[in-house]
Short mmCIF file of C-alpha atoms in Angstrom, two decimals:
data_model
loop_
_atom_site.label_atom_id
_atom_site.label_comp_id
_atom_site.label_asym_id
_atom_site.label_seq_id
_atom_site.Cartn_x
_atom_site.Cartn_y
_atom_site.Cartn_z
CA UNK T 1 23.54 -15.59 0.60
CA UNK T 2 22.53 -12.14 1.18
CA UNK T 3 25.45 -9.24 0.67
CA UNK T 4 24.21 -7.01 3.61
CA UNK T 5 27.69 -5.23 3.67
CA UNK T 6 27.92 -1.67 2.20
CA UNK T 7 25.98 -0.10 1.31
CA UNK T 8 22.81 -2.60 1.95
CA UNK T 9 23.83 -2.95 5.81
CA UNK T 10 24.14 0.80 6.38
CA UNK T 11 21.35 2.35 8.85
CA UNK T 12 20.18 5.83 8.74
CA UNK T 13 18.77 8.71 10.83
CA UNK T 14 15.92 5.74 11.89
CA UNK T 15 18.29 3.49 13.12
CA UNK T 16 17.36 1.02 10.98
CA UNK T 17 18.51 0.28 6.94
CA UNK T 18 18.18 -1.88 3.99
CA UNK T 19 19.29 -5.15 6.18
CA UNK T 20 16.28 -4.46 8.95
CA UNK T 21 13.53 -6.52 9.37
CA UNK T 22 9.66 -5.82 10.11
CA UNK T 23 10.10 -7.38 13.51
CA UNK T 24 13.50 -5.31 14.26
CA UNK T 25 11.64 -2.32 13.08
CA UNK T 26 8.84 -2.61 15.28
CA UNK T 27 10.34 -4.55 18.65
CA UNK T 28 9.10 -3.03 21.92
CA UNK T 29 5.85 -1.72 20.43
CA UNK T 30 2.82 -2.55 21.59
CA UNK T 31 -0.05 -2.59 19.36
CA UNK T 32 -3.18 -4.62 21.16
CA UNK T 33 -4.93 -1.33 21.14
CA UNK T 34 -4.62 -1.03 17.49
CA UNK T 35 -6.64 -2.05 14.33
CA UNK T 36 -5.42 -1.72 11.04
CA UNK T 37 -6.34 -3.02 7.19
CA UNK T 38 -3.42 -5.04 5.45
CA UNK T 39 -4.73 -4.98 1.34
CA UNK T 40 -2.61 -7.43 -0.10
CA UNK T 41 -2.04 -9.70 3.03
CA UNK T 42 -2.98 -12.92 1.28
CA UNK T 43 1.02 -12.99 0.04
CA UNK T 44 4.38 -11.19 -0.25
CA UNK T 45 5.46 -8.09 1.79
CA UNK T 46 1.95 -7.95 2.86
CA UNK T 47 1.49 -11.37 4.54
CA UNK T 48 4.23 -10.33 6.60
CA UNK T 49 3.18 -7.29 7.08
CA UNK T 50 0.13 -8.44 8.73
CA UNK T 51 1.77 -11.17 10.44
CA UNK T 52 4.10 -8.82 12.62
CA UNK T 53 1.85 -6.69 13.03
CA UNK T 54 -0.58 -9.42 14.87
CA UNK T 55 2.62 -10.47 16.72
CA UNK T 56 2.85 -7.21 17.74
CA UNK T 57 -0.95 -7.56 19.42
CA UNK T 58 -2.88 -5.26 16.50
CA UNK T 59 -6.02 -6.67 15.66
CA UNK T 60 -5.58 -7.05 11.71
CA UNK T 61 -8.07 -7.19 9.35
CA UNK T 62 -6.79 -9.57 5.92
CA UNK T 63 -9.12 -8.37 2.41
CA UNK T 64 -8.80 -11.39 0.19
CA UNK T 65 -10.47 -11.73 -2.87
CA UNK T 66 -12.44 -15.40 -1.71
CA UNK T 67 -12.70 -15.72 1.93
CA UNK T 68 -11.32 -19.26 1.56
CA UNK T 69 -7.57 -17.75 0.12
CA UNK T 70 -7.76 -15.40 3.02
CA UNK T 71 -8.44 -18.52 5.65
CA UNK T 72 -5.89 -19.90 4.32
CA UNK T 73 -3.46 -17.09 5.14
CA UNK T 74 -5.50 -16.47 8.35
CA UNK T 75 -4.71 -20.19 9.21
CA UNK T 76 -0.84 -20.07 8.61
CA UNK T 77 -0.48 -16.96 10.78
CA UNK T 78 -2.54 -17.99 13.54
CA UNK T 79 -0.43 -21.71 13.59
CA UNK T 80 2.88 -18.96 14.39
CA UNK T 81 0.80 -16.23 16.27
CA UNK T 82 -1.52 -18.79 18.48
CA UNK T 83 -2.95 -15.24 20.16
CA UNK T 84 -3.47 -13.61 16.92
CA UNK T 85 -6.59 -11.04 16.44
CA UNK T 86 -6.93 -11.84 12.63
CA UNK T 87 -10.19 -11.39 10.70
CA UNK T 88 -11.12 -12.04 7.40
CA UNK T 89 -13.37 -9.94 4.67
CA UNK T 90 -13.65 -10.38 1.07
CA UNK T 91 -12.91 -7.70 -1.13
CA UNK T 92 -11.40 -7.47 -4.98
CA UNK T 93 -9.56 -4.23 -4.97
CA UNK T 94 -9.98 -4.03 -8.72
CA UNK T 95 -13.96 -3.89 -8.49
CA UNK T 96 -15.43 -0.57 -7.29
CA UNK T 97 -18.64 -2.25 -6.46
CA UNK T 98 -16.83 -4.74 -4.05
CA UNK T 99 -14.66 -2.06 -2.22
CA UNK T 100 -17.69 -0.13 -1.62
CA UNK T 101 -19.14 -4.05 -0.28
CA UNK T 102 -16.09 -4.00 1.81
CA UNK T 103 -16.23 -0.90 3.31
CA UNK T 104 -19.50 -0.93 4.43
CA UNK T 105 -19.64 -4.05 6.02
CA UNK T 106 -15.95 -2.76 7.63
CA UNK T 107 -17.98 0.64 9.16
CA UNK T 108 -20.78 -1.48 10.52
CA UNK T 109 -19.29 -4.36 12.44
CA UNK T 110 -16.16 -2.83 13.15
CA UNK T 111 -15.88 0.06 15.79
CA UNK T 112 -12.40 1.59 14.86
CA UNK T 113 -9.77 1.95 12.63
CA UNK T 114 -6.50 3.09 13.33
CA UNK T 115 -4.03 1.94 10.30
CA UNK T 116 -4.93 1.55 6.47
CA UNK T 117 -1.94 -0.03 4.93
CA UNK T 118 -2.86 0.03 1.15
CA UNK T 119 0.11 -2.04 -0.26
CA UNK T 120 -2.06 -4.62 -2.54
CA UNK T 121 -0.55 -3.99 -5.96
CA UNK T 122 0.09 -6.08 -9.60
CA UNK T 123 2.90 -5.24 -11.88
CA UNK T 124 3.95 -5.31 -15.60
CA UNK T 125 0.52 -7.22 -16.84
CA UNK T 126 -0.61 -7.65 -20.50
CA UNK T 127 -3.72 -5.07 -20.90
CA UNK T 128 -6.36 -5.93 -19.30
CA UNK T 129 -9.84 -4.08 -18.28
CA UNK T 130 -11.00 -3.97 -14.86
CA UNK T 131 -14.93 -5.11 -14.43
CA UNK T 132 -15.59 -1.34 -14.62
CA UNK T 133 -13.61 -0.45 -17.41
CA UNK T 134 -10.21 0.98 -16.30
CA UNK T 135 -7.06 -0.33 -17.50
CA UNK T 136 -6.48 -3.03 -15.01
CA UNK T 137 -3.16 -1.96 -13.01
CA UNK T 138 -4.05 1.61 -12.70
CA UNK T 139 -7.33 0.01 -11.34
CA UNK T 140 -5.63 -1.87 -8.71
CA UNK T 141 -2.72 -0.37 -7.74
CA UNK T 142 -4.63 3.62 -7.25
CA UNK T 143 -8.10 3.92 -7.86
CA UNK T 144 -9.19 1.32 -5.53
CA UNK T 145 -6.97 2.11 -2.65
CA UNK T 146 -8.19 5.79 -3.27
CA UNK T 147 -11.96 4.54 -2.90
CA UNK T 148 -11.55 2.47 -0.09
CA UNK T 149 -9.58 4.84 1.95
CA UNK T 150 -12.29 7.91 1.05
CA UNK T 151 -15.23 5.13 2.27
CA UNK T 152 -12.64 4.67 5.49
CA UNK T 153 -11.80 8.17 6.73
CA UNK T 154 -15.09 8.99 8.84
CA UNK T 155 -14.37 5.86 10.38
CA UNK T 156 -10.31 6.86 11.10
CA UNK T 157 -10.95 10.33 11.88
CA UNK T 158 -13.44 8.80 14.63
CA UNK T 159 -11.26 6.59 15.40
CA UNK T 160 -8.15 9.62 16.43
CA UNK T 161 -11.01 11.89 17.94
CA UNK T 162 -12.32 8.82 20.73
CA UNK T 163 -9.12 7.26 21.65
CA UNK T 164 -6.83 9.79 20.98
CA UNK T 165 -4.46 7.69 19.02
CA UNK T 166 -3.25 9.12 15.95
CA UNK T 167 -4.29 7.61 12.59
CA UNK T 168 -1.93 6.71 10.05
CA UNK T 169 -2.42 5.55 6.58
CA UNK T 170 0.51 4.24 4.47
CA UNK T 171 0.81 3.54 0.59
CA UNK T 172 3.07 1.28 -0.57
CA UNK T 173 4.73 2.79 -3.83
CA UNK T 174 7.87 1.73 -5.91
CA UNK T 175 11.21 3.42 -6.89
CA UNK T 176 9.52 2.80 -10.10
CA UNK T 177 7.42 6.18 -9.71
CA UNK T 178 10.93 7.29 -11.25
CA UNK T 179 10.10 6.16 -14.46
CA UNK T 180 6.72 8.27 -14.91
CA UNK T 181 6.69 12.07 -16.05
CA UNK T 182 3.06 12.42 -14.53
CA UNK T 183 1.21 11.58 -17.70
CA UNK T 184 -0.95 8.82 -15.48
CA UNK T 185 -4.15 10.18 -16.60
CA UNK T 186 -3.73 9.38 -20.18
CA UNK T 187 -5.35 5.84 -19.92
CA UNK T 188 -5.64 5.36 -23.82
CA UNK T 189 -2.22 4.97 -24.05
CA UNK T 190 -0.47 1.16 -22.34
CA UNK T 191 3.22 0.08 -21.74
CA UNK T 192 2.75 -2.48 -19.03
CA UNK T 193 5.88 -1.04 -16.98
CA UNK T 194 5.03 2.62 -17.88
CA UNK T 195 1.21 1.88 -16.63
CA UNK T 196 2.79 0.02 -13.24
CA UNK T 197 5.28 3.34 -13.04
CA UNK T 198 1.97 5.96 -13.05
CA UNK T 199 0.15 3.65 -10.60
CA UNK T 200 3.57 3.81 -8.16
CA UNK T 201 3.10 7.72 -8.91
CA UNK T 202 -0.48 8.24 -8.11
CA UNK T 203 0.16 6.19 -5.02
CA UNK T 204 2.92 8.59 -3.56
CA UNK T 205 0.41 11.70 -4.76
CA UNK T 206 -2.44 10.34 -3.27
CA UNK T 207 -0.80 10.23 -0.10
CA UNK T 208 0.92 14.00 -0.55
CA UNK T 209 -2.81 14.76 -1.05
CA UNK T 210 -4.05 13.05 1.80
CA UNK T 211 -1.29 14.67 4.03
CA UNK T 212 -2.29 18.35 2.58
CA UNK T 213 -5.90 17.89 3.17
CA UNK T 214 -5.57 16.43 7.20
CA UNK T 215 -3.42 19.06 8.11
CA UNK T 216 -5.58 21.70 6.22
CA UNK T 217 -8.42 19.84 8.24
CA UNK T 218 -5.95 19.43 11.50
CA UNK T 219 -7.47 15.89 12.05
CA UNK T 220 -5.17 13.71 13.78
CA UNK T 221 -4.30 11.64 11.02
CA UNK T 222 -1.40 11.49 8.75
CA UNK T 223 -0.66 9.60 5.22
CA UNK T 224 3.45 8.34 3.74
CA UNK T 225 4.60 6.62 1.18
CA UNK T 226 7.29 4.15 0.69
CA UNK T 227 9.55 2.08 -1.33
CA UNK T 228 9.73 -1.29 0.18
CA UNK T 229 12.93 -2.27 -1.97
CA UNK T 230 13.42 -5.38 -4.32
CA UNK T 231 11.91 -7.96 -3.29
CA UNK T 232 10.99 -11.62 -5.03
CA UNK T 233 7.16 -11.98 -4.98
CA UNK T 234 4.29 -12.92 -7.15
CA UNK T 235 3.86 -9.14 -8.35
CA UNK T 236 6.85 -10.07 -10.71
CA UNK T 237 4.83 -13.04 -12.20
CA UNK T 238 3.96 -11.43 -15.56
CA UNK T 239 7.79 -10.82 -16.11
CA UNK T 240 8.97 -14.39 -15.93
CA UNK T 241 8.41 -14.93 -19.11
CA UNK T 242 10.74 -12.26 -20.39
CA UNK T 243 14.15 -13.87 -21.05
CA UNK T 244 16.09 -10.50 -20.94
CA UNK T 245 14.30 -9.37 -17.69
CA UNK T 246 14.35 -12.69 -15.90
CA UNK T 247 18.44 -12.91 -16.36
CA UNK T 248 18.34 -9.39 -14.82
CA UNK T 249 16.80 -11.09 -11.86
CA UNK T 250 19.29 -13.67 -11.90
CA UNK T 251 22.08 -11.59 -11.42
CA UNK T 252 20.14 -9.19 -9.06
CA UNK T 253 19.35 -11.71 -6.53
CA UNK T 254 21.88 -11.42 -4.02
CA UNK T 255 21.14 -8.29 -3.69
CA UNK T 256 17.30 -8.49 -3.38
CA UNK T 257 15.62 -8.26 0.47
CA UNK T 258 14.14 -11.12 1.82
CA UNK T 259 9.91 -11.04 3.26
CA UNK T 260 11.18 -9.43 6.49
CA UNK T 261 13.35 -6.82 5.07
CA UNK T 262 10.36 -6.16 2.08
CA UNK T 263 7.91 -5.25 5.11
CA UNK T 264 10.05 -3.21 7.52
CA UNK T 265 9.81 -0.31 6.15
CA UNK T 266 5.93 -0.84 5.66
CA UNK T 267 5.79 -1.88 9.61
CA UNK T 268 8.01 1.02 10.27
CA UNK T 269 5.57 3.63 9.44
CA UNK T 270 2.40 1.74 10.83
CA UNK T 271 3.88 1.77 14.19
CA UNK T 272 7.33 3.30 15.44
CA UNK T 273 6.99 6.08 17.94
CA UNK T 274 8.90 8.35 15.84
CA UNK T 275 6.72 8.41 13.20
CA UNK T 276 3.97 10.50 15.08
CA UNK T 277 3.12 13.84 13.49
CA UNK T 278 5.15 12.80 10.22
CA UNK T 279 2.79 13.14 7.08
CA UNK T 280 3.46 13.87 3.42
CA UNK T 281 6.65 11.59 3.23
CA UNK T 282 8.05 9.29 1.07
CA UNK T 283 10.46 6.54 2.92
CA UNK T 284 12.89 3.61 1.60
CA UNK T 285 14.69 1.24 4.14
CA UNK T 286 13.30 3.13 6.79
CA UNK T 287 13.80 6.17 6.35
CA UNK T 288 12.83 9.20 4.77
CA UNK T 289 13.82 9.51 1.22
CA UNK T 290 13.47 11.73 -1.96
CA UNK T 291 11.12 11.26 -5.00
CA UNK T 292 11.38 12.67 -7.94
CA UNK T 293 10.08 15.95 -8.68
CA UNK T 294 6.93 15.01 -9.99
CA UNK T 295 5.89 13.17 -7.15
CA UNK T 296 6.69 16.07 -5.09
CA UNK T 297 4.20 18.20 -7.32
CA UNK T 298 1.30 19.12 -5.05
CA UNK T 299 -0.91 20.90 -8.08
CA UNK T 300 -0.65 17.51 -9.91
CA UNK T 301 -1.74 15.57 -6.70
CA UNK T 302 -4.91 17.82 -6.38
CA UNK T 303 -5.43 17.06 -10.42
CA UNK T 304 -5.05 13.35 -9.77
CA UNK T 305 -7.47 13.24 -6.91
CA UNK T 306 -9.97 15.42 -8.98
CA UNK T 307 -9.43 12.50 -12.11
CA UNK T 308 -9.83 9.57 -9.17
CA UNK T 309 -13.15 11.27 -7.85
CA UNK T 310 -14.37 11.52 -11.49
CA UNK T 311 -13.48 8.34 -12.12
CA UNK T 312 -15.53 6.18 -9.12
CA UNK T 313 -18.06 8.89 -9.85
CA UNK T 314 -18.45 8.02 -13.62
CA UNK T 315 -18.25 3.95 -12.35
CA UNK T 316 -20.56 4.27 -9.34
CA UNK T 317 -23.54 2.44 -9.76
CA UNK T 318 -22.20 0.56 -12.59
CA UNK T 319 -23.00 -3.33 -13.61
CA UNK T 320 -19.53 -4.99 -13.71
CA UNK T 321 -19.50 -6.77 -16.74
#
C-alpha cells in the first residue's frame, strides 16, 4: 500500500507532486517529432522513462551494454507500445572507448537529437576500477555521461538551429549530492556511499555548467537536474547485503515511489511545455527544488568540468585493460 496522503500526495507550483506519474506528467504532449537518448533504459526509472516517452510518439534510442539485453527491453516495450520508434545501440557507459563507439555511430546514422536523458547510474559498490582506470562509480555515474554528451552537442545544437525545437538535456542526480562537501576530485580516497554522493554532485554541476555555457553561447539548448525520489531498483543491489541498511528499507517501503512515480519527474523535464527556457535547475517531484550550497557553486562546476576534460583527455586513446 502506498501512503500518498500528506505530505507525499501534495502537488506544487507544476501541478504535479511526489504521487504523479511519468504518464500524468507528460499527458497531452506530443512527442513524434522528437528523438531523445534514455542511458540506463535497459531497467528501473529508466525503462520507464523510455517507455512513456515512446508512448508519447518520441523516437527513443535504448544504450545497452549487449545489444541482446537491450532487445530484450526493446521487445517488452514494443509488446505495450505496438507503434513504438525504439532503437537499439550498444554502449558501456563505464568505457570511454565505447562511448566514443557510441557516439559516433549515433552522429552518422542518426540525423537529430533533441533530448539526452543521462540517468544510467550504480550505487554503493565495493571498489572497483573502470577499464580505464577510474574508480568505477565516479566512472559511470559522471565522467561518461560528461563524454557522451560533449561527443553529442554539435549534433543537439544542430538539431535546435534546423527545426527550431529547443534541446534539452537532463541528469538524473540524487538527494544524496547532500552528503558530499565537493571533495569529488580526490579519487584516492573510497567510501562506497561517499563516492555514489560526489558522482550525484558532479551530475547536478555538470548540468549548472552546461546551463552557464549555452546561455553564454545563447544556443537553444538548456541542461536540469533532478532527484527522482526513493525508488526500489537494481541500483540498490550492492546494499542488500547490509543487514542494518536493508531493515532501513524495510521500514521505508511504504513510503518509497513506485516505476511511474521514479520517472515523472525525469519525463517532466524531457517534455512539459513549461519547461521551455528553464536551464540550470535542480527539480524533485516535479518541481523545482534546492540543493545544497555546493551544488549551487558555479566556480567548482567550472573546476569539475576542467578535472572531467583532463580526465577523457589523459584516457583517450587508451587500451582498456
Amino acid at each position: 500500500m502506498w501512503l500518498w496522503g500528506w505530505p507525499w500526495g501534495r502537488r506544487g507550483p507544476s501541478g504535479f507532486g511526489a504521487a504523479s506519474t511519468a504518464e500524468e506528467a507528460t499527458a497531452g504532449v506530443d512527442a513524434s517529432h522528437l528523438t531523445a537518448i534514455v542511458t540506463g533504459a535497459t531497467n528501473g526509472i529508466g525503462k520507464e522513462t523510455a517507455r512513456v516517452l515512446a508512448l508519447r510518439g518520441a523516437k527513443v534510442i535504448i544504450p545497452a551494454r549487449t545489444l541482446e539485453s537491450g532487445m530484450k527491453v526493446k521487445e517488452s516495450l514494443a509488446d505495450q507500445i505496438p507503434r513504438s520508434k525504439l532503437h537499439v545501440m550498444e554502449m558501456d557507459l563505464s568505457s570511454l572507448s565505447s562511448v566514443r563507439s557510441f557516439a559516433r555511430s549515433f552522429n552518422s546514422s542518426h540525423k537529430h537529437l533533441n533530448i539526452l536523458i543521462n540517468n544510467a547510474g550504480i550505487m554503493g559498490c565495493p571498489f572497483q576500477q573502470s577499464k580505464d582506470g577510474m574508480e568505477l562509480q565516479f566512472a559511470t555515474n559522471h565522467v561518461g555521461h560528461f563524454l557522451l554528451t560533449n561527443l553529442l552537442l554539435d549534433k543537439m545544437k544542430s538539431t535546435a538551429r534546423e527545426t527550431g525545437v529547443q534541446g534539452r538535456i537532463i541528469n538524473v542526480s540524487s538527494s544524496a549530492h547532500k552528503r558530499s562537501d565537493g571533495s569529488c576530485f580526490e579519487l584516492d580516497r573510497y567510501w562506497p556511499f561517499i563516492a555514489y554522493s560526489h558522482s550525484k554532485l558532479a551530475n547536478i554541476l555538470h548540468a549548472n555548467e552546461l546551463s552557464r555555457r549555452f546561455q553564454e553561447e545563447g544556443c537553444n539548448l538548456t541542461a536540469n537536474s533532478l532527484h527522482p525520489g526513493l525508488i526500489p531498483t537494481n541500483i540498490a543491489r550492492y546494499v542488500v547485503t547490509n543487514s542494518v541498511l536493508v531493515s532501513i528499507l524495510s521500514v521505508a517501503k511504504p513510503f518509497l515511489k513506485g516505476m511511474p512515480q521514479g520517472a515523472a519527474t525525469t519525463c517532466y523535464l524531457a517534455l512539459h511545455p513549461d519547461l521551455k527556457d528553464v536551464s540550470g535547475k535542480y527539480f524533485a517531484d516535479c518541481n523545482e527544488a534546492t540543493p545544497t550550497a555546493v551544488a549551487r557553486d558555479a566556480e567548482l562546476a567550472k573546476r569539475l568540468w576542467s578535472f572531467s576534460e583532463e580526465l577523457v583527455r589523459i584516457n583517450e586513446g587508451r587500451r582498456p585493460k
